Short mmCIF file of C-alpha atoms in Angstrom, two decimals:
data_model
loop_
_atom_site.label_atom_id
_atom_site.label_comp_id
_atom_site.label_asym_id
_atom_site.label_seq_id
_atom_site.Cartn_x
_atom_site.Cartn_y
_atom_site.Cartn_z
CA MET A 1 14.80 3.27 -14.31
CA ALA A 2 10.94 4.03 -14.23
CA GLU A 3 8.53 3.60 -16.93
CA THR A 4 7.00 5.77 -19.17
CA PRO A 5 2.94 5.21 -19.22
CA LYS A 6 1.28 5.49 -22.32
CA HIS A 7 -1.62 7.30 -21.81
CA HIS A 8 -4.87 7.62 -23.86
CA ALA A 9 -5.26 11.50 -24.96
CA PRO A 10 -8.46 13.08 -22.84
CA ASP A 11 -11.48 14.72 -24.10
CA GLU A 12 -10.19 17.95 -26.33
CA ASN A 13 -13.72 19.61 -25.32
CA ILE A 14 -12.19 21.56 -22.28
CA THR A 15 -14.81 24.22 -20.66
CA THR A 16 -13.81 27.98 -19.22
CA SER A 17 -13.90 26.53 -15.98
CA GLU A 18 -12.03 23.76 -16.20
CA ARG A 19 -9.31 26.02 -17.77
CA THR A 20 -9.41 28.25 -14.26
CA GLY A 21 -9.31 24.46 -12.74
CA ILE A 22 -12.26 24.37 -11.10
CA GLN A 23 -14.18 20.75 -12.60
CA GLU A 24 -17.72 20.64 -13.99
CA ASP A 25 -20.12 18.85 -12.12
CA VAL A 26 -18.26 15.75 -11.91
CA PRO A 27 -17.25 13.96 -8.67
CA TYR A 28 -13.02 14.30 -8.56
CA LEU A 29 -12.09 13.85 -4.87
CA ALA A 30 -11.19 11.70 -1.74
CA LEU A 31 -9.14 11.20 1.27
CA ASP A 32 -8.34 8.63 3.07
CA ILE A 33 -7.12 9.99 6.56
CA GLY A 34 -5.10 7.68 9.05
CA GLY A 35 -3.36 8.36 12.11
CA SER A 36 0.28 8.91 9.82
CA LEU A 37 -1.23 9.55 6.29
CA ILE A 38 -3.37 11.31 4.01
CA LYS A 39 -3.51 9.90 1.02
CA LEU A 40 -5.76 11.65 -1.28
CA VAL A 41 -6.89 11.12 -5.23
CA TYR A 42 -8.16 13.46 -7.35
CA PHE A 43 -9.79 13.93 -10.92
CA SER A 44 -8.86 16.45 -13.43
CA ARG A 45 -9.57 16.67 -17.22
CA HIS A 46 -6.01 16.96 -18.08
CA GLU A 47 -3.36 15.78 -16.94
CA GLN A 48 -1.75 18.94 -14.32
CA PRO A 49 1.80 19.38 -13.50
CA PRO A 50 2.55 20.82 -9.75
CA ALA A 51 2.45 24.30 -9.60
CA GLU A 52 5.62 26.17 -10.91
CA GLU A 53 5.03 30.08 -9.43
CA GLU A 54 8.32 28.80 -7.18
CA GLU A 55 11.18 26.61 -7.71
CA ASP A 56 11.36 25.29 -4.05
CA ASN A 57 7.36 24.80 -4.18
CA ALA A 58 7.42 23.32 -7.65
CA ASN A 59 10.06 20.68 -6.12
CA MET A 60 7.68 19.51 -3.34
CA MET A 61 4.49 19.61 -4.67
CA LYS A 62 6.19 17.08 -7.82
CA ALA A 63 7.85 15.22 -5.01
CA LEU A 64 4.00 14.78 -3.30
CA TYR A 65 2.80 13.29 -6.56
CA ASP A 66 2.53 9.41 -7.36
CA PRO A 67 2.32 8.84 -11.30
CA SER A 68 -1.10 9.89 -12.67
CA HIS A 69 -2.97 7.28 -14.91
CA PRO A 70 -5.80 8.02 -17.17
CA VAL A 71 -9.41 7.32 -16.40
CA ARG A 72 -12.28 8.26 -19.08
CA GLY A 73 -12.05 11.35 -20.06
CA GLY A 74 -9.61 12.75 -18.01
CA TRP A 75 -6.99 11.31 -15.04
CA LEU A 76 -6.78 10.27 -11.84
CA HIS A 77 -3.51 11.92 -9.36
CA PHE A 78 -2.45 10.41 -6.45
CA VAL A 79 -0.89 12.40 -3.51
CA LYS A 80 0.47 11.73 -0.15
CA PHE A 81 1.02 14.17 3.23
CA GLU A 82 1.36 13.67 6.93
CA THR A 83 -1.73 13.23 8.60
CA ARG A 84 0.07 16.16 11.41
CA GLU A 85 0.67 18.49 8.49
CA ILE A 86 -3.24 18.09 7.56
CA ASP A 87 -3.25 22.02 6.94
CA LYS A 88 -1.10 21.55 4.15
CA CYS A 89 -3.37 19.22 2.49
CA LEU A 90 -6.25 21.71 2.93
CA ASP A 91 -4.27 24.27 1.44
CA PHE A 92 -3.24 22.11 -1.31
CA ILE A 93 -7.23 21.19 -2.05
CA LYS A 94 -8.12 25.04 -1.34
CA SER A 95 -4.94 26.22 -4.03
CA LYS A 96 -6.39 23.91 -6.58
CA GLN A 97 -10.18 24.37 -5.76
CA LEU A 98 -10.51 20.57 -5.57
CA HIS A 99 -13.60 21.12 -3.00
CA TYR A 100 -15.53 22.93 -5.48
CA GLN A 101 -18.31 22.32 -8.06
CA ARG A 102 -19.94 24.90 -10.52
CA GLY A 103 -18.40 27.49 -7.58
CA ILE A 104 -20.29 25.72 -4.54
CA ALA A 105 -18.42 23.99 -1.76
CA ALA A 106 -18.65 20.06 -2.49
CA LYS A 107 -18.90 17.22 -0.11
CA VAL A 108 -15.81 15.34 0.14
CA LYS A 109 -15.76 11.43 0.25
CA VAL A 110 -13.32 10.50 3.29
CA THR A 111 -12.74 7.00 4.66
CA GLY A 112 -9.89 6.20 7.41
CA SER A 113 -10.22 7.51 11.22
CA GLY A 114 -9.47 11.01 9.92
CA ALA A 115 -13.07 11.33 8.53
CA HIS A 116 -14.39 11.57 12.17
CA LYS A 117 -11.79 13.35 13.40
CA PHE A 118 -11.30 15.97 11.20
CA ALA A 119 -14.54 16.81 10.19
CA ASP A 120 -15.09 19.97 11.86
CA LEU A 121 -11.91 21.46 10.81
CA PHE A 122 -12.58 20.52 6.92
CA ARG A 123 -16.16 22.43 7.35
CA GLU A 124 -14.54 25.61 9.51
CA LYS A 125 -11.43 26.08 6.87
CA ILE A 126 -12.33 24.82 3.80
CA GLY A 127 -16.04 24.96 4.06
CA VAL A 128 -16.61 21.88 2.77
CA THR A 129 -18.99 18.70 4.17
CA ILE A 130 -17.26 15.22 4.88
CA GLU A 131 -19.64 12.14 3.48
CA LYS A 132 -17.67 9.32 5.83
CA GLU A 133 -16.96 5.71 3.76
CA ASP A 134 -16.90 2.57 5.89
CA GLU A 135 -12.74 1.62 5.67
CA MET A 136 -13.59 -1.74 5.14
CA ASP A 137 -15.42 -1.43 1.89
CA CYS A 138 -13.65 1.34 0.55
CA ILE A 139 -10.36 -1.29 0.95
CA ALA A 140 -12.82 -4.49 -1.03
CA GLY A 141 -14.04 -1.53 -3.68
CA GLY A 142 -10.73 0.19 -4.21
CA ALA A 143 -8.52 -3.38 -4.95
CA ASN A 144 -11.62 -4.32 -7.61
CA PHE A 145 -11.30 -0.84 -9.29
CA LEU A 146 -7.50 -0.40 -10.09
CA LEU A 147 -7.39 -4.75 -10.78
CA GLN A 148 -10.03 -4.18 -13.45
CA VAL A 149 -9.30 -0.70 -14.76
CA VAL A 150 -5.34 -0.25 -14.24
CA GLU A 151 -3.28 -2.65 -16.35
CA ASN A 152 -0.27 -4.03 -14.98
CA GLU A 153 -1.82 -3.00 -11.84
CA ALA A 154 -0.78 -6.72 -10.16
CA TYR A 155 2.44 -8.28 -9.94
CA THR A 156 4.18 -10.89 -8.55
CA PHE A 157 7.59 -11.15 -6.56
CA ILE A 158 9.74 -14.04 -7.27
CA ASP A 159 13.66 -14.59 -7.39
CA GLY A 160 14.18 -11.11 -6.47
CA LYS A 161 11.96 -9.69 -9.64
CA LYS A 162 8.74 -8.21 -10.23
CA GLU A 163 6.77 -9.49 -12.97
CA SER A 164 3.55 -7.84 -14.19
CA VAL A 165 0.32 -10.30 -14.49
CA THR A 166 -2.42 -9.64 -16.13
CA ILE A 167 -5.81 -10.01 -14.78
CA ASP A 168 -8.44 -11.66 -16.53
CA ARG A 169 -11.97 -9.43 -15.45
CA ASN A 170 -14.07 -12.67 -15.58
CA ASP A 171 -11.90 -14.44 -13.65
CA LEU A 172 -10.85 -12.25 -10.90
CA PHE A 173 -13.53 -13.62 -8.04
CA PRO A 174 -13.25 -14.76 -5.56
CA TYR A 175 -10.17 -13.48 -4.14
CA LEU A 176 -8.65 -12.39 -0.83
CA PHE A 177 -7.23 -8.94 -0.32
CA VAL A 178 -4.89 -8.50 2.58
CA ASN A 179 -4.11 -4.94 3.71
CA ILE A 180 -1.35 -4.48 5.94
CA GLY A 181 -1.32 -1.46 7.94
CA SER A 182 -0.86 -0.85 12.17
CA GLY A 183 -2.19 -4.59 12.09
CA ALA A 184 -3.58 -6.43 8.78
CA SER A 185 -6.83 -7.06 7.77
CA ILE A 186 -8.15 -9.92 5.74
CA HIS A 187 -10.90 -9.22 3.10
CA LYS A 188 -12.80 -12.40 1.29
CA VAL A 189 -13.79 -10.67 -2.08
CA ALA A 190 -16.26 -12.04 -4.16
CA GLY A 191 -17.34 -9.66 -6.24
CA ASP A 192 -18.34 -6.01 -7.43
CA GLY A 193 -19.81 -5.03 -3.73
CA ASN A 194 -19.62 -8.44 -2.78
CA SER A 195 -16.98 -8.53 0.16
CA GLU A 196 -16.39 -9.78 3.72
CA LEU A 197 -13.84 -9.16 6.20
CA VAL A 198 -12.90 -12.94 7.43
CA ASP A 199 -9.90 -12.65 9.43
CA GLY A 200 -7.02 -10.47 11.05
CA THR A 201 -4.32 -9.74 12.96
CA ARG A 202 -3.01 -6.70 15.33
CA ILE A 203 0.60 -8.04 14.70
CA GLY A 204 1.13 -5.73 11.48
CA GLY A 205 3.58 -2.49 10.00
CA ILE A 206 3.27 -0.70 13.54
CA THR A 207 4.51 -3.81 15.46
CA CYS A 208 7.48 -4.15 13.06
CA TRP A 209 7.96 -0.15 13.49
CA GLY A 210 7.25 -0.75 17.13
CA LEU A 211 9.94 -3.00 18.03
CA GLY A 212 12.80 -1.91 15.46
CA ARG A 213 12.58 1.75 17.49
CA LEU A 214 12.81 0.25 21.06
CA LEU A 215 15.45 -2.63 19.80
CA THR A 216 17.58 -0.39 17.13
CA LYS A 217 16.97 3.21 18.49
CA CYS A 218 16.08 3.72 14.59
CA LYS A 219 14.41 7.22 14.40
CA SER A 220 12.24 6.08 11.39
CA PHE A 221 11.11 2.92 9.50
CA ASN A 222 13.27 3.83 6.18
CA GLU A 223 15.92 3.12 8.62
CA ILE A 224 14.76 -0.41 9.95
CA ILE A 225 14.28 -1.36 5.82
CA GLU A 226 17.95 0.35 4.68
CA LEU A 227 19.57 -1.95 8.01
CA SER A 228 18.15 -4.95 7.00
CA LYS A 229 19.60 -5.19 3.63
CA GLY A 230 22.83 -5.90 5.62
CA GLY A 231 21.41 -8.02 7.99
CA ASP A 232 22.00 -12.12 8.77
CA LEU A 233 19.52 -14.27 10.19
CA LYS A 234 21.80 -16.92 11.09
CA ARG A 235 22.96 -14.65 13.94
CA ILE A 236 20.21 -14.25 15.52
CA ASP A 237 17.39 -16.80 14.67
CA LEU A 238 17.11 -20.26 15.44
CA PHE A 239 17.68 -22.21 12.99
CA ILE A 240 17.22 -26.61 12.58
CA GLU A 241 21.02 -26.75 12.20
CA ASP A 242 21.32 -24.85 15.67
CA THR A 243 19.50 -27.76 17.66
CA PHE A 244 21.73 -30.54 16.75
CA GLY A 245 24.88 -29.39 16.88
CA ASP A 246 26.20 -31.92 14.62
CA GLN A 247 26.02 -31.09 10.94
CA LYS A 248 26.40 -33.93 9.41
CA TYR A 249 23.93 -35.47 11.39
CA VAL A 250 21.16 -32.86 10.64
CA GLU A 251 21.98 -33.16 6.32
CA LYS A 252 22.14 -37.04 7.14
CA HIS A 253 18.47 -37.09 8.09
CA THR A 254 17.41 -33.86 5.98
CA GLU A 255 14.57 -35.99 4.28
CA ILE A 256 12.98 -37.28 7.95
CA ILE A 257 12.97 -33.71 9.84
CA ALA A 258 13.73 -30.61 7.57
CA PRO A 259 16.30 -29.04 6.21
CA PRO A 260 19.48 -27.71 7.98
CA ASP A 261 18.88 -24.07 6.91
CA MET A 262 15.08 -24.26 8.06
CA ASN A 263 14.49 -20.83 10.65
CA ILE A 264 12.51 -22.20 13.43
CA GLY A 265 12.49 -19.29 15.86
CA SER A 266 12.98 -15.32 15.26
CA PHE A 267 15.43 -14.42 17.98
CA GLY A 268 16.22 -17.91 19.02
CA LYS A 269 19.55 -16.70 19.73
CA THR A 270 18.84 -14.06 22.23
CA ILE A 271 18.34 -16.32 24.76
CA PHE A 272 21.93 -17.89 24.86
CA GLU A 273 23.40 -17.37 28.46
CA ASN A 274 25.12 -13.99 29.23
CA ARG A 275 23.83 -12.17 25.60
CA THR A 276 22.18 -8.67 25.97
CA LEU A 277 21.07 -6.56 23.30
CA GLU A 278 24.49 -4.77 23.14
CA ASP A 279 25.63 -7.80 21.33
CA PHE A 280 23.42 -8.22 18.35
CA LYS A 281 23.62 -6.22 15.61
CA ALA A 282 20.92 -3.68 14.23
CA GLU A 283 20.93 -5.05 10.64
CA ASP A 284 20.17 -8.44 11.91
CA ILE A 285 17.70 -7.16 14.57
CA SER A 286 15.85 -5.51 11.68
CA LEU A 287 16.10 -8.45 9.05
CA SER A 288 14.77 -10.56 11.81
CA LEU A 289 11.31 -8.18 12.43
CA LEU A 290 10.67 -7.49 8.87
CA GLU A 291 10.75 -11.50 8.46
CA MET A 292 8.44 -12.59 11.72
CA VAL A 293 5.77 -10.13 10.71
CA SER A 294 5.39 -10.84 7.03
CA GLN A 295 6.04 -14.36 7.69
CA ASN A 296 3.08 -14.58 10.19
CA ILE A 297 0.59 -12.60 8.30
CA ALA A 298 1.76 -14.85 5.16
CA GLN A 299 0.67 -17.67 7.03
CA ILE A 300 -2.75 -16.39 8.40
CA ALA A 301 -3.63 -15.21 4.62
CA SER A 302 -3.02 -18.48 3.64
CA LEU A 303 -4.73 -20.62 5.78
CA ASN A 304 -7.58 -18.47 5.10
CA ALA A 305 -7.52 -19.37 1.41
CA ARG A 306 -7.41 -23.14 1.94
CA LEU A 307 -10.63 -22.83 4.15
CA TYR A 308 -12.19 -20.72 1.24
CA GLY A 309 -10.42 -22.58 -1.45
CA ILE A 310 -9.09 -19.65 -3.01
CA LYS A 311 -5.88 -19.51 -4.96
CA ARG A 312 -5.09 -16.09 -5.16
CA ILE A 313 -4.02 -13.64 -2.49
CA PHE A 314 -3.65 -9.88 -3.10
CA PHE A 315 -1.42 -7.73 -0.78
CA GLY A 316 -1.68 -4.26 -0.34
CA GLY A 317 -0.55 -1.38 2.56
CA SER A 318 2.57 0.57 2.38
CA PHE A 319 3.97 -1.47 4.73
CA ILE A 320 5.62 -3.23 1.26
CA LYS A 321 6.19 -0.50 -0.72
CA ASP A 322 10.08 -0.59 -1.82
CA ASN A 323 10.56 -3.18 0.65
CA PRO A 324 11.72 -6.44 -0.75
CA CYS A 325 12.40 -8.49 2.20
CA VAL A 326 8.94 -7.73 2.79
CA LEU A 327 7.84 -9.02 -0.75
CA GLU A 328 10.15 -11.92 -0.78
CA THR A 329 8.82 -12.98 2.39
CA LEU A 330 5.11 -12.93 1.73
CA SER A 331 5.71 -14.52 -1.63
CA SER A 332 7.34 -17.34 -0.63
CA SER A 333 5.48 -17.97 2.45
CA VAL A 334 2.14 -18.17 1.16
CA ASP A 335 3.79 -20.42 -1.61
CA TYR A 336 4.96 -22.65 1.08
CA GLN A 337 2.15 -22.55 3.64
CA SER A 338 -0.47 -23.63 1.04
CA GLY A 339 1.71 -26.22 -0.61
CA GLY A 340 1.62 -24.41 -4.08
CA THR A 341 -1.45 -24.04 -4.39
CA ALA A 342 -2.05 -20.07 -3.34
CA THR A 343 -0.17 -17.15 -5.28
CA ALA A 344 0.87 -14.21 -3.51
CA LEU A 345 0.19 -10.95 -5.58
CA PHE A 346 0.64 -7.09 -4.92
CA LEU A 347 -0.39 -3.80 -5.77
CA ARG A 348 1.42 -1.46 -7.57
CA HIS A 349 -1.20 1.17 -6.01
CA GLU A 350 -0.88 -1.07 -2.21
CA GLY A 351 -1.13 2.66 -0.45
CA PHE A 352 -3.99 4.05 -1.93
CA VAL A 353 -6.36 1.30 -2.09
CA GLY A 354 -8.72 2.63 0.60
CA VAL A 355 -8.89 6.69 -0.81
CA VAL A 356 -9.85 5.02 -4.35
CA GLY A 357 -12.41 2.63 -2.83
CA ALA A 358 -13.53 5.87 -1.49
CA PHE A 359 -13.42 7.74 -4.52
CA VAL A 360 -15.13 5.23 -6.69
CA SER A 361 -17.90 5.38 -4.64
CA HIS A 362 -18.82 8.52 -6.46
CA GLU A 363 -19.39 5.73 -9.87
CA ASN A 364 -22.97 5.13 -9.17
CA LYS A 365 -24.10 8.29 -9.05
CA HIS A 366 -22.00 9.82 -11.74
CA GLY A 367 -20.47 6.90 -14.42
CA PHE A 368 -17.81 8.43 -15.01
CA LEU A 369 -15.45 6.34 -13.57
CA ASN A 370 -17.13 3.11 -15.64
CA ILE A 371 -14.98 0.24 -15.01
CA GLY A 372 -16.97 -1.90 -18.04
CA GLU A 373 -14.32 -0.64 -20.27
CA PRO A 374 -10.44 -1.08 -18.85
CA GLN A 375 -7.94 1.29 -19.38
CA ASN A 376 -4.69 0.40 -21.18
CA VAL A 377 -2.24 1.72 -18.93
CA GLU A 378 1.14 0.80 -18.21
CA THR A 379 1.82 1.66 -14.69
CA THR A 380 5.48 2.69 -12.88
CA LEU A 381 6.90 1.22 -9.67
CA LYS A 382 8.60 5.08 -9.10
CA SER A 383 7.51 6.21 -5.84
CA THR A 384 7.43 9.79 -5.69
CA SER A 385 6.27 10.44 -2.43
CA SER A 386 7.79 13.20 -0.36
CA CYS A 387 7.13 10.70 2.78
CA HIS A 388 10.73 9.47 3.20
CA ASP A 389 9.34 7.23 6.41
CA PRO A 390 6.80 4.21 5.21
CA LEU A 391 5.58 4.61 8.56
CA TRP A 392 3.52 7.33 8.12
CA SER A 393 1.43 5.21 5.47
CA PHE A 394 0.27 2.26 7.75
CA ARG A 395 -3.11 2.43 7.81
CA ASP A 396 -5.37 3.02 10.89
#
C-alpha cells in the first residue's frame, strides 16, 4: 500500500491569475524528451488534481501523474508521456497554461535529444521557445536536488526489501551516479555544479529489451520483467558445479576454487550440442538477460568507485523501476565487486532525474527552489505512470 505523503501547507496568498491556473513570474516547467518517453515536471502554488471534466479523461490524467511533492511555496508535479504522442504532451501543457507567465509565452527548459528534434514543433504549436540544457549536467543537478531536498529519496535494496536511507547533506559528496538508460552513464559528483562524466557503457536497458524482443518474442519490456520472475538461471547459465560434473568434488574444494553455485557464464548452457532456442524457456532467457546487463553495469560502477575512492553509488533510470531482479543484482554485485567497501543506493524518482536537473536550472535566476532548507517529505514507492512499458523511459 502506498504511503500518504506528509505535506507542508503552501502559502495561502493566491493571486487571481494563480486561481485561473496561470502562474505568476516564477519558472514552473521543464521537460526531458528522449526517444521513447517525455518526462515533465511543473510547479504550481497548490496541489492540483487532474482535470475532472470527464470521467475517462480524469482517469487518464490521474494515471499520468506520479505523486506530487511540496517545495517552497508550492508543489512539484511529475508527469510522463510517450514521445511518439508528443502532441498529447503539448495539449496538456496548453490546457493547463503551463507555458505562460503573466500572459506571455515563456521559454521552456528542455533536455534530452528531443530538445533539438522538437524545438520547431514547440514554437509552431504552442508558441514557446525551447532553452536547451546539457543532458549530463542535468543528470548530476537533478540527483543533487533530489538527494538534498526530498526526504527519504534514497533507499537500499537488501534481501528483497527496500529501506529508506537518511542523507546527511554535509556528507553527501563525493558520490557516483549511474544513469541506466539505453546505455549507462557514470558520473562522479563532487558537489553542486561540480560533476564529471567518467565512464559509461552501451550495454544498458535498450540492450536488454532488444535481445529480449529477439529471443522471447515479447511485445513489451514489461513482459520481460514479468517472465523473469518465473525464471531459473540453473537451466540456462553456466555455474561452477557444471564445469566439474562431480558435486562432491566441487563442495570439497569450495575454499580453493569458488562456491558451487557461482554463476560463471550467462547463457552458458545454450552451447550444449543439438540445443536450439526452442529448447529454452522464455522465463529463463528473460532472467538471464536482466541479470547479465545489471551485473555488468554494477561491475563497471564498482571499478570506478574503487578508482576514485568513493563509497556510495546511486543508480537511476527507469530500467530500475519496479524491477526487483535488477535492484537485487545491482545491490549484491556492488557489494561483491567492491569487497563491501561500496554501497548501492537507488532513487525513488529515478526516471525523473534529468528533467529535475533541467527544472532547477531556473533556480539561480529565481531562487524559489532554494535547496538550503530541505523539505520534510515522505515519498511513496507508488508508480502511477500511464506508461505500461518501462522501455518508454529509457534515456536516449
